[in-house]
PDB file of C-alpha atoms in Angstrom:
ATOM      1  CA  LYS A   1      82.002  -3.756-109.794  1.00  0.00           C
ATOM      2  CA  GLN A   2      81.711  -6.267-106.970  1.00  0.00           C
ATOM      3  CA  GLU A   3      81.263  -4.778-103.531  1.00  0.00           C
ATOM      4  CA  VAL A   4      81.175  -6.708-100.269  1.00  0.00           C
ATOM      5  CA  THR A   5      79.506  -5.298 -97.180  1.00  0.00           C
ATOM      6  CA  GLN A   6      79.443  -6.576 -93.620  1.00  0.00           C
ATOM      7  CA  ILE A   7      76.989  -5.315 -91.073  1.00  0.00           C
ATOM      8  CA  PRO A   8      77.307  -4.631 -88.207  1.00  0.00           C
ATOM      9  CA  ALA A   9      80.841  -3.277 -87.952  1.00  0.00           C
ATOM     10  CA  ALA A  10      80.982  -4.330 -84.316  1.00  0.00           C
ATOM     11  CA  LEU A  11      79.043  -6.708 -82.113  1.00  0.00           C
ATOM     12  CA  SER A  12      79.184  -7.447 -78.387  1.00  0.00           C
ATOM     13  CA  VAL A  13      77.441 -10.472 -76.898  1.00  0.00           C
ATOM     14  CA  PRO A  14      77.520 -12.368 -73.603  1.00  0.00           C
ATOM     15  CA  GLU A  15      79.227 -15.716 -73.503  1.00  0.00           C
ATOM     16  CA  GLY A  16      77.063 -18.635 -74.569  1.00  0.00           C
ATOM     17  CA  GLU A  17      74.923 -16.774 -77.054  1.00  0.00           C
ATOM     18  CA  ASN A  18      74.395 -18.006 -80.572  1.00  0.00           C
ATOM     19  CA  LEU A  19      75.074 -15.284 -83.102  1.00  0.00           C
ATOM     20  CA  VAL A  20      74.953 -14.534 -86.804  1.00  0.00           C
ATOM     21  CA  LEU A  21      77.334 -12.371 -88.808  1.00  0.00           C
ATOM     22  CA  ASN A  22      76.148 -11.060 -92.144  1.00  0.00           C
ATOM     23  CA  CYS A  23      77.897 -10.539 -95.455  1.00  0.00           C
ATOM     24  CA  SER A  24      76.313  -9.204 -98.634  1.00  0.00           C
ATOM     25  CA  PHE A  25      77.732  -8.848-102.116  1.00  0.00           C
ATOM     26  CA  THR A  26      76.426  -6.943-105.113  1.00  0.00           C
ATOM     27  CA  ASP A  27      77.253  -9.340-107.968  1.00  0.00           C
ATOM     28  CA  SER A  28      76.022 -12.908-107.707  1.00  0.00           C
ATOM     29  CA  ALA A  29      78.623 -14.164-110.214  1.00  0.00           C
ATOM     30  CA  ILE A  30      81.007 -15.528-107.634  1.00  0.00           C
ATOM     31  CA  TYR A  31      83.300 -18.533-107.725  1.00  0.00           C
ATOM     32  CA  ASN A  32      83.455 -18.977-103.975  1.00  0.00           C
ATOM     33  CA  LEU A  33      83.110 -17.133-100.690  1.00  0.00           C
ATOM     34  CA  GLN A  34      85.368 -17.402 -97.672  1.00  0.00           C
ATOM     35  CA  TRP A  35      85.070 -16.423 -94.052  1.00  0.00           C
ATOM     36  CA  PHE A  36      88.246 -15.408 -92.242  1.00  0.00           C
ATOM     37  CA  ARG A  37      89.144 -14.643 -88.675  1.00  0.00           C
ATOM     38  CA  GLN A  38      91.655 -11.926 -87.826  1.00  0.00           C
ATOM     39  CA  ASP A  39      93.151 -11.499 -84.370  1.00  0.00           C
ATOM     40  CA  PRO A  40      94.952  -8.242 -83.492  1.00  0.00           C
ATOM     41  CA  GLY A  41      98.450  -8.236 -84.939  1.00  0.00           C
ATOM     42  CA  LYS A  42      97.933 -11.595 -86.583  1.00  0.00           C
ATOM     43  CA  GLY A  43      97.314 -12.788 -90.120  1.00  0.00           C
ATOM     44  CA  LEU A  44      94.010 -13.896 -91.569  1.00  0.00           C
ATOM     45  CA  THR A  45      92.955 -17.420 -90.739  1.00  0.00           C
ATOM     46  CA  SER A  46      90.546 -19.115 -93.097  1.00  0.00           C
ATOM     47  CA  LEU A  47      87.509 -20.503 -91.297  1.00  0.00           C
ATOM     48  CA  LEU A  48      85.217 -21.774 -94.031  1.00  0.00           C
ATOM     49  CA  LEU A  49      85.193 -21.735 -97.826  1.00  0.00           C
ATOM     50  CA  ILE A  50      81.937 -22.213 -99.719  1.00  0.00           C
ATOM     51  CA  GLN A  51      82.037 -22.984-103.405  1.00  0.00           C
ATOM     52  CA  SER A  52      79.377 -21.302-105.540  1.00  0.00           C
ATOM     53  CA  SER A  53      77.568 -24.624-105.996  1.00  0.00           C
ATOM     54  CA  GLN A  54      77.309 -25.189-102.244  1.00  0.00           C
ATOM     55  CA  ARG A  55      74.719 -23.869 -99.825  1.00  0.00           C
ATOM     56  CA  GLU A  56      76.631 -24.222 -96.578  1.00  0.00           C
ATOM     57  CA  GLN A  57      79.747 -25.418 -94.831  1.00  0.00           C
ATOM     58  CA  THR A  58      80.236 -26.424 -91.220  1.00  0.00           C
ATOM     59  CA  SER A  59      83.250 -26.637 -88.980  1.00  0.00           C
ATOM     60  CA  GLY A  60      82.731 -27.284 -85.301  1.00  0.00           C
ATOM     61  CA  ARG A  61      80.604 -24.501 -83.842  1.00  0.00           C
ATOM     62  CA  LEU A  62      80.725 -22.549 -87.088  1.00  0.00           C
ATOM     63  CA  ASN A  63      78.272 -22.784 -89.938  1.00  0.00           C
ATOM     64  CA  ALA A  64      78.419 -20.627 -93.048  1.00  0.00           C
ATOM     65  CA  SER A  65      75.590 -20.384 -95.547  1.00  0.00           C
ATOM     66  CA  LEU A  66      75.526 -18.961 -99.038  1.00  0.00           C
ATOM     67  CA  ASP A  67      72.600 -17.642-101.048  1.00  0.00           C
ATOM     68  CA  LYS A  68      74.053 -16.500-104.344  1.00  0.00           C
ATOM     69  CA  SER A  69      70.809 -15.286-105.839  1.00  0.00           C
ATOM     70  CA  SER A  70      70.223 -12.849-103.005  1.00  0.00           C
ATOM     71  CA  GLY A  71      73.903 -11.974-102.647  1.00  0.00           C
ATOM     72  CA  ARG A  72      74.131 -12.990 -99.025  1.00  0.00           C
ATOM     73  CA  SER A  73      76.149 -15.154 -96.719  1.00  0.00           C
ATOM     74  CA  THR A  74      75.886 -15.676 -92.993  1.00  0.00           C
ATOM     75  CA  LEU A  75      78.328 -17.040 -90.458  1.00  0.00           C
ATOM     76  CA  TYR A  76      76.595 -18.680 -87.534  1.00  0.00           C
ATOM     77  CA  ILE A  77      78.579 -19.144 -84.321  1.00  0.00           C
ATOM     78  CA  ALA A  78      77.011 -21.439 -81.764  1.00  0.00           C
ATOM     79  CA  ALA A  79      77.558 -21.141 -78.031  1.00  0.00           C
ATOM     80  CA  SER A  80      79.975 -18.233 -78.320  1.00  0.00           C
ATOM     81  CA  GLN A  81      83.072 -18.139 -76.119  1.00  0.00           C
ATOM     82  CA  PRO A  82      85.428 -15.285 -75.125  1.00  0.00           C
ATOM     83  CA  GLY A  83      88.048 -16.916 -77.350  1.00  0.00           C
ATOM     84  CA  ASP A  84      85.818 -16.192 -80.336  1.00  0.00           C
ATOM     85  CA  SER A  85      86.501 -12.481 -79.890  1.00  0.00           C
ATOM     86  CA  ALA A  86      88.145 -11.322 -83.107  1.00  0.00           C
ATOM     87  CA  THR A  87      87.381  -9.588 -86.387  1.00  0.00           C
ATOM     88  CA  TYR A  88      85.542 -11.737 -88.915  1.00  0.00           C
ATOM     89  CA  LEU A  89      85.942 -10.956 -92.600  1.00  0.00           C
ATOM     90  CA  CYS A  90      84.163 -12.375 -95.577  1.00  0.00           C
ATOM     91  CA  ALA A  91      85.711 -12.366 -99.025  1.00  0.00           C
ATOM     92  CA  VAL A  92      84.354 -13.292-102.417  1.00  0.00           C
ATOM     93  CA  LEU A  93      86.245 -14.598-105.393  1.00  0.00           C
ATOM     94  CA  PRO A  94      84.376 -13.311-108.466  1.00  0.00           C
ATOM     95  CA  ASP A  95      83.807 -15.700-111.360  1.00  0.00           C
ATOM     96  CA  GLY A  96      85.978 -13.520-113.549  1.00  0.00           C
ATOM     97  CA  SER A  97      88.818 -13.765-111.046  1.00  0.00           C
ATOM     98  CA  SER A  98      88.674 -17.496-110.374  1.00  0.00           C
ATOM     99  CA  ASN A  99      91.973 -17.960-112.177  1.00  0.00           C
ATOM    100  CA  THR A 100      93.751 -14.961-110.710  1.00  0.00           C
ATOM    101  CA  GLY A 101      92.523 -15.453-107.162  1.00  0.00           C
ATOM    102  CA  LYS A 102      91.845 -11.767-106.519  1.00  0.00           C
ATOM    103  CA  LEU A 103      89.708 -11.749-103.412  1.00  0.00           C
ATOM    104  CA  ILE A 104      87.341  -8.900-102.591  1.00  0.00           C
ATOM    105  CA  PHE A 105      86.903  -8.403 -98.875  1.00  0.00           C
ATOM    106  CA  GLY A 106      84.226  -6.861 -96.740  1.00  0.00           C
ATOM    107  CA  GLN A 107      85.094  -4.398 -93.993  1.00  0.00           C
ATOM    108  CA  GLY A 108      84.784  -6.994 -91.270  1.00  0.00           C
ATOM    109  CA  THR A 109      82.719  -7.387 -88.105  1.00  0.00           C
ATOM    110  CA  THR A 110      84.569  -7.049 -84.814  1.00  0.00           C
ATOM    111  CA  LEU A 111      83.085  -9.448 -82.302  1.00  0.00           C
ATOM    112  CA  GLN A 112      83.498  -9.218 -78.568  1.00  0.00           C
ATOM    113  CA  VAL A 113      82.239 -12.083 -76.424  1.00  0.00           C
ATOM    114  CA  LYS A 114      82.000 -11.077 -72.776  1.00  0.00           C
ATOM    115  CA  PRO A 115      82.563 -13.667 -70.031  1.00  0.00           C
TER     116      PRO A 115
ATOM    117  CA  ASP B   1     106.705 -22.597 -88.896  1.00  0.00           C
ATOM    118  CA  THR B   2     105.798 -23.372 -92.492  1.00  0.00           C
ATOM    119  CA  GLY B   3     103.290 -20.553 -92.975  1.00  0.00           C
ATOM    120  CA  VAL B   4     103.661 -17.264 -94.816  1.00  0.00           C
ATOM    121  CA  SER B   5     106.132 -14.963 -93.108  1.00  0.00           C
ATOM    122  CA  GLN B   6     106.696 -11.239 -93.524  1.00  0.00           C
ATOM    123  CA  ASP B   7     109.504  -8.980 -92.443  1.00  0.00           C
ATOM    124  CA  PRO B   8     109.566  -6.540 -90.790  1.00  0.00           C
ATOM    125  CA  ARG B   9     106.381  -6.753 -88.777  1.00  0.00           C
ATOM    126  CA  HIS B  10     106.426  -3.030 -88.080  1.00  0.00           C
ATOM    127  CA  LYS B  11     108.070  -0.130 -89.863  1.00  0.00           C
ATOM    128  CA  ILE B  12     108.003   3.530 -88.910  1.00  0.00           C
ATOM    129  CA  THR B  13     109.432   5.940 -91.420  1.00  0.00           C
ATOM    130  CA  LYS B  14     109.426   9.619 -92.224  1.00  0.00           C
ATOM    131  CA  ARG B  15     107.585  10.992 -95.195  1.00  0.00           C
ATOM    132  CA  GLY B  16     109.732  10.906 -98.315  1.00  0.00           C
ATOM    133  CA  GLN B  17     111.804   7.906 -97.292  1.00  0.00           C
ATOM    134  CA  ASN B  18     111.886   4.605 -99.191  1.00  0.00           C
ATOM    135  CA  VAL B  19     110.852   1.364 -97.527  1.00  0.00           C
ATOM    136  CA  THR B  20     111.045  -2.272 -98.561  1.00  0.00           C
ATOM    137  CA  PHE B  21     109.079  -5.211 -97.203  1.00  0.00           C
ATOM    138  CA  ARG B  22     109.717  -8.895 -97.678  1.00  0.00           C
ATOM    139  CA  CYS B  23     107.335 -11.826 -97.948  1.00  0.00           C
ATOM    140  CA  ASP B  24     108.293 -15.486 -97.783  1.00  0.00           C
ATOM    141  CA  PRO B  25     105.422 -17.633 -99.063  1.00  0.00           C
ATOM    142  CA  ILE B  26     104.716 -21.236 -98.237  1.00  0.00           C
ATOM    143  CA  SER B  27     107.313 -23.346 -99.972  1.00  0.00           C
ATOM    144  CA  GLU B  28     106.306 -24.448-103.484  1.00  0.00           C
ATOM    145  CA  HIS B  29     103.355 -22.071-103.668  1.00  0.00           C
ATOM    146  CA  ASN B  30     103.456 -20.639-107.158  1.00  0.00           C
ATOM    147  CA  ARG B  31     101.110 -17.714-106.586  1.00  0.00           C
ATOM    148  CA  LEU B  32     101.957 -14.786-104.336  1.00  0.00           C
ATOM    149  CA  TYR B  33      99.621 -11.890-103.592  1.00  0.00           C
ATOM    150  CA  TRP B  34     100.071  -8.488-101.983  1.00  0.00           C
ATOM    151  CA  TYR B  35      97.149  -6.733-100.317  1.00  0.00           C
ATOM    152  CA  ARG B  36      96.868  -3.517 -98.349  1.00  0.00           C
ATOM    153  CA  GLN B  37      94.665  -3.174 -95.289  1.00  0.00           C
ATOM    154  CA  THR B  38      93.759   0.145 -93.697  1.00  0.00           C
ATOM    155  CA  LEU B  39      92.110   0.603 -90.325  1.00  0.00           C
ATOM    156  CA  GLY B  40      88.552  -0.679 -90.247  1.00  0.00           C
ATOM    157  CA  GLN B  41      88.696  -2.093 -93.749  1.00  0.00           C
ATOM    158  CA  GLY B  42      89.309  -5.456 -95.290  1.00  0.00           C
ATOM    159  CA  PRO B  43      92.425  -6.114 -97.368  1.00  0.00           C
ATOM    160  CA  GLU B  44      92.501  -4.634-100.876  1.00  0.00           C
ATOM    161  CA  PHE B  45      94.291  -6.371-103.712  1.00  0.00           C
ATOM    162  CA  LEU B  46      97.507  -4.732-104.934  1.00  0.00           C
ATOM    163  CA  THR B  47      99.285  -7.209-107.197  1.00  0.00           C
ATOM    164  CA  TYR B  48     100.078 -10.858-107.704  1.00  0.00           C
ATOM    165  CA  PHE B  49     102.785 -13.102-109.115  1.00  0.00           C
ATOM    166  CA  GLN B  50     102.709 -16.425-110.880  1.00  0.00           C
ATOM    167  CA  ASN B  51     106.172 -17.744-110.055  1.00  0.00           C
ATOM    168  CA  GLU B  52     108.456 -14.801-110.930  1.00  0.00           C
ATOM    169  CA  ALA B  53     106.047 -13.095-113.337  1.00  0.00           C
ATOM    170  CA  GLN B  54     103.980 -10.170-112.089  1.00  0.00           C
ATOM    171  CA  LEU B  55     100.667 -10.726-113.834  1.00  0.00           C
ATOM    172  CA  GLU B  56      98.398  -7.973-112.569  1.00  0.00           C
ATOM    173  CA  LYS B  57      98.639  -4.691-110.724  1.00  0.00           C
ATOM    174  CA  SER B  58      95.792  -2.778-109.134  1.00  0.00           C
ATOM    175  CA  ARG B  59      95.248   0.909-109.847  1.00  0.00           C
ATOM    176  CA  LEU B  60      96.028   1.328-106.136  1.00  0.00           C
ATOM    177  CA  LEU B  61      99.641   0.537-106.980  1.00  0.00           C
ATOM    178  CA  SER B  62     100.994   3.918-108.011  1.00  0.00           C
ATOM    179  CA  ASP B  63     104.320   4.331-109.771  1.00  0.00           C
ATOM    180  CA  ARG B  64     105.948   4.794-106.368  1.00  0.00           C
ATOM    181  CA  PHE B  65     105.274   1.142-105.634  1.00  0.00           C
ATOM    182  CA  SER B  66     107.252  -1.722-107.108  1.00  0.00           C
ATOM    183  CA  ALA B  67     107.083  -5.412-106.363  1.00  0.00           C
ATOM    184  CA  GLU B  68     109.409  -8.194-107.389  1.00  0.00           C
ATOM    185  CA  ARG B  69     109.670 -11.928-107.041  1.00  0.00           C
ATOM    186  CA  PRO B  70     113.030 -12.533-108.675  1.00  0.00           C
ATOM    187  CA  LYS B  71     113.402 -16.270-108.225  1.00  0.00           C
ATOM    188  CA  GLY B  72     109.795 -17.206-107.856  1.00  0.00           C
ATOM    189  CA  SER B  73     110.181 -17.676-104.120  1.00  0.00           C
ATOM    190  CA  PHE B  74     110.234 -14.656-101.799  1.00  0.00           C
ATOM    191  CA  SER B  75     108.868 -11.288-102.868  1.00  0.00           C
ATOM    192  CA  THR B  76     109.681  -7.690-102.012  1.00  0.00           C
ATOM    193  CA  LEU B  77     107.426  -4.657-102.071  1.00  0.00           C
ATOM    194  CA  GLU B  78     109.147  -1.283-102.224  1.00  0.00           C
ATOM    195  CA  ILE B  79     107.516   2.073-101.686  1.00  0.00           C
ATOM    196  CA  GLN B  80     109.485   5.097-102.785  1.00  0.00           C
ATOM    197  CA  ARG B  81     108.996   8.615-101.451  1.00  0.00           C
ATOM    198  CA  THR B  82     106.510   7.450 -98.845  1.00  0.00           C
ATOM    199  CA  GLU B  83     103.462   9.570 -98.075  1.00  0.00           C
ATOM    200  CA  GLN B  84     101.277   9.593 -94.970  1.00  0.00           C
ATOM    201  CA  GLY B  85      98.512   7.982 -97.013  1.00  0.00           C
ATOM    202  CA  ASP B  86     100.721   4.932 -97.451  1.00  0.00           C
ATOM    203  CA  SER B  87     100.267   4.088 -93.775  1.00  0.00           C
ATOM    204  CA  ALA B  88      98.581   0.703 -93.700  1.00  0.00           C
ATOM    205  CA  VAL B  89      99.220  -2.991 -93.116  1.00  0.00           C
ATOM    206  CA  TYR B  90     100.727  -4.660 -96.162  1.00  0.00           C
ATOM    207  CA  VAL B  91      99.649  -8.272 -96.273  1.00  0.00           C
ATOM    208  CA  CYS B  92     101.103 -11.085 -98.322  1.00  0.00           C
ATOM    209  CA  ALA B  93      99.353 -14.319 -99.251  1.00  0.00           C
ATOM    210  CA  SER B  94     100.331 -17.406-101.192  1.00  0.00           C
ATOM    211  CA  ARG B  95      98.490 -20.136-103.005  1.00  0.00           C
ATOM    212  CA  LEU B  96      99.242 -23.336-104.865  1.00  0.00           C
ATOM    213  CA  THR B  97      97.317 -23.609-108.116  1.00  0.00           C
ATOM    214  CA  GLY B  98      96.491 -26.721-110.108  1.00  0.00           C
ATOM    215  CA  GLN B  99      95.716 -28.808-107.066  1.00  0.00           C
ATOM    216  CA  GLY B 100      92.022 -28.081-106.844  1.00  0.00           C
ATOM    217  CA  ILE B 101      92.615 -25.917-103.778  1.00  0.00           C
ATOM    218  CA  ASP B 102      91.388 -22.333-103.981  1.00  0.00           C
ATOM    219  CA  GLU B 103      92.578 -21.226-100.591  1.00  0.00           C
ATOM    220  CA  GLN B 104      95.053 -18.418-100.045  1.00  0.00           C
ATOM    221  CA  PHE B 105      97.211 -18.478 -96.941  1.00  0.00           C
ATOM    222  CA  PHE B 106      97.935 -15.119 -95.386  1.00  0.00           C
ATOM    223  CA  GLY B 107     100.936 -13.734 -93.584  1.00  0.00           C
ATOM    224  CA  PRO B 108     100.775 -11.542 -90.453  1.00  0.00           C
ATOM    225  CA  GLY B 109     101.368  -8.345 -92.406  1.00  0.00           C
ATOM    226  CA  THR B 110     103.827  -5.475 -92.127  1.00  0.00           C
ATOM    227  CA  ARG B 111     102.412  -2.421 -90.411  1.00  0.00           C
ATOM    228  CA  LEU B 112     103.772   0.758 -92.004  1.00  0.00           C
ATOM    229  CA  THR B 113     103.486   4.092 -90.251  1.00  0.00           C
ATOM    230  CA  VAL B 114     104.578   7.154 -92.192  1.00  0.00           C
ATOM    231  CA  LEU B 115     105.177  10.193 -90.002  1.00  0.00           C
TER     232      LEU B 115
END
């Protein structure tokens, strides 16, 4: 059974710092992995999607990497800003669920960027 | 707004009452998903529809839960005889298959509080 874990559960950093959020999964047979952002009271916003054949994806100050063999993904945020404060969730789409689209989420990391 | 919408956004009910939530997916999206998110956790898959057909249900979906998508557009999720353990955010997502796009688009969720 695929399990997704995110550590730490919460993180507080001063503005301007570069930071890394971690996501690990137990079964390397994944179709893709996504990073989402969730603001309080709002829906999930997709940040980056990495297909299983890819190693990384970049969007602006965000860079996500994927190492399937070790069951790990990282989300790198450069030059953090207070507006980056939110909960970040990673989700995997297992190979066996590529048709159904059943995502398996981690618990999330709540990030606070202090001015 | 052409995103996924959910109604109501918040629902407070007494234990034993029935509640119904609605999800309006992005127009023309053939797949519709329901997830449940409890405090400090990521969303957990409940069920999904391909057009009007409900194709899979999680073991989390007890017989008190029923979901429909009668015309392949909007969907409803009903919980009968609510229990305090049903308190959670019920999140809807939609997806268009067959276009080479694996992304699900999420609604803001309906927060259910059972007293």
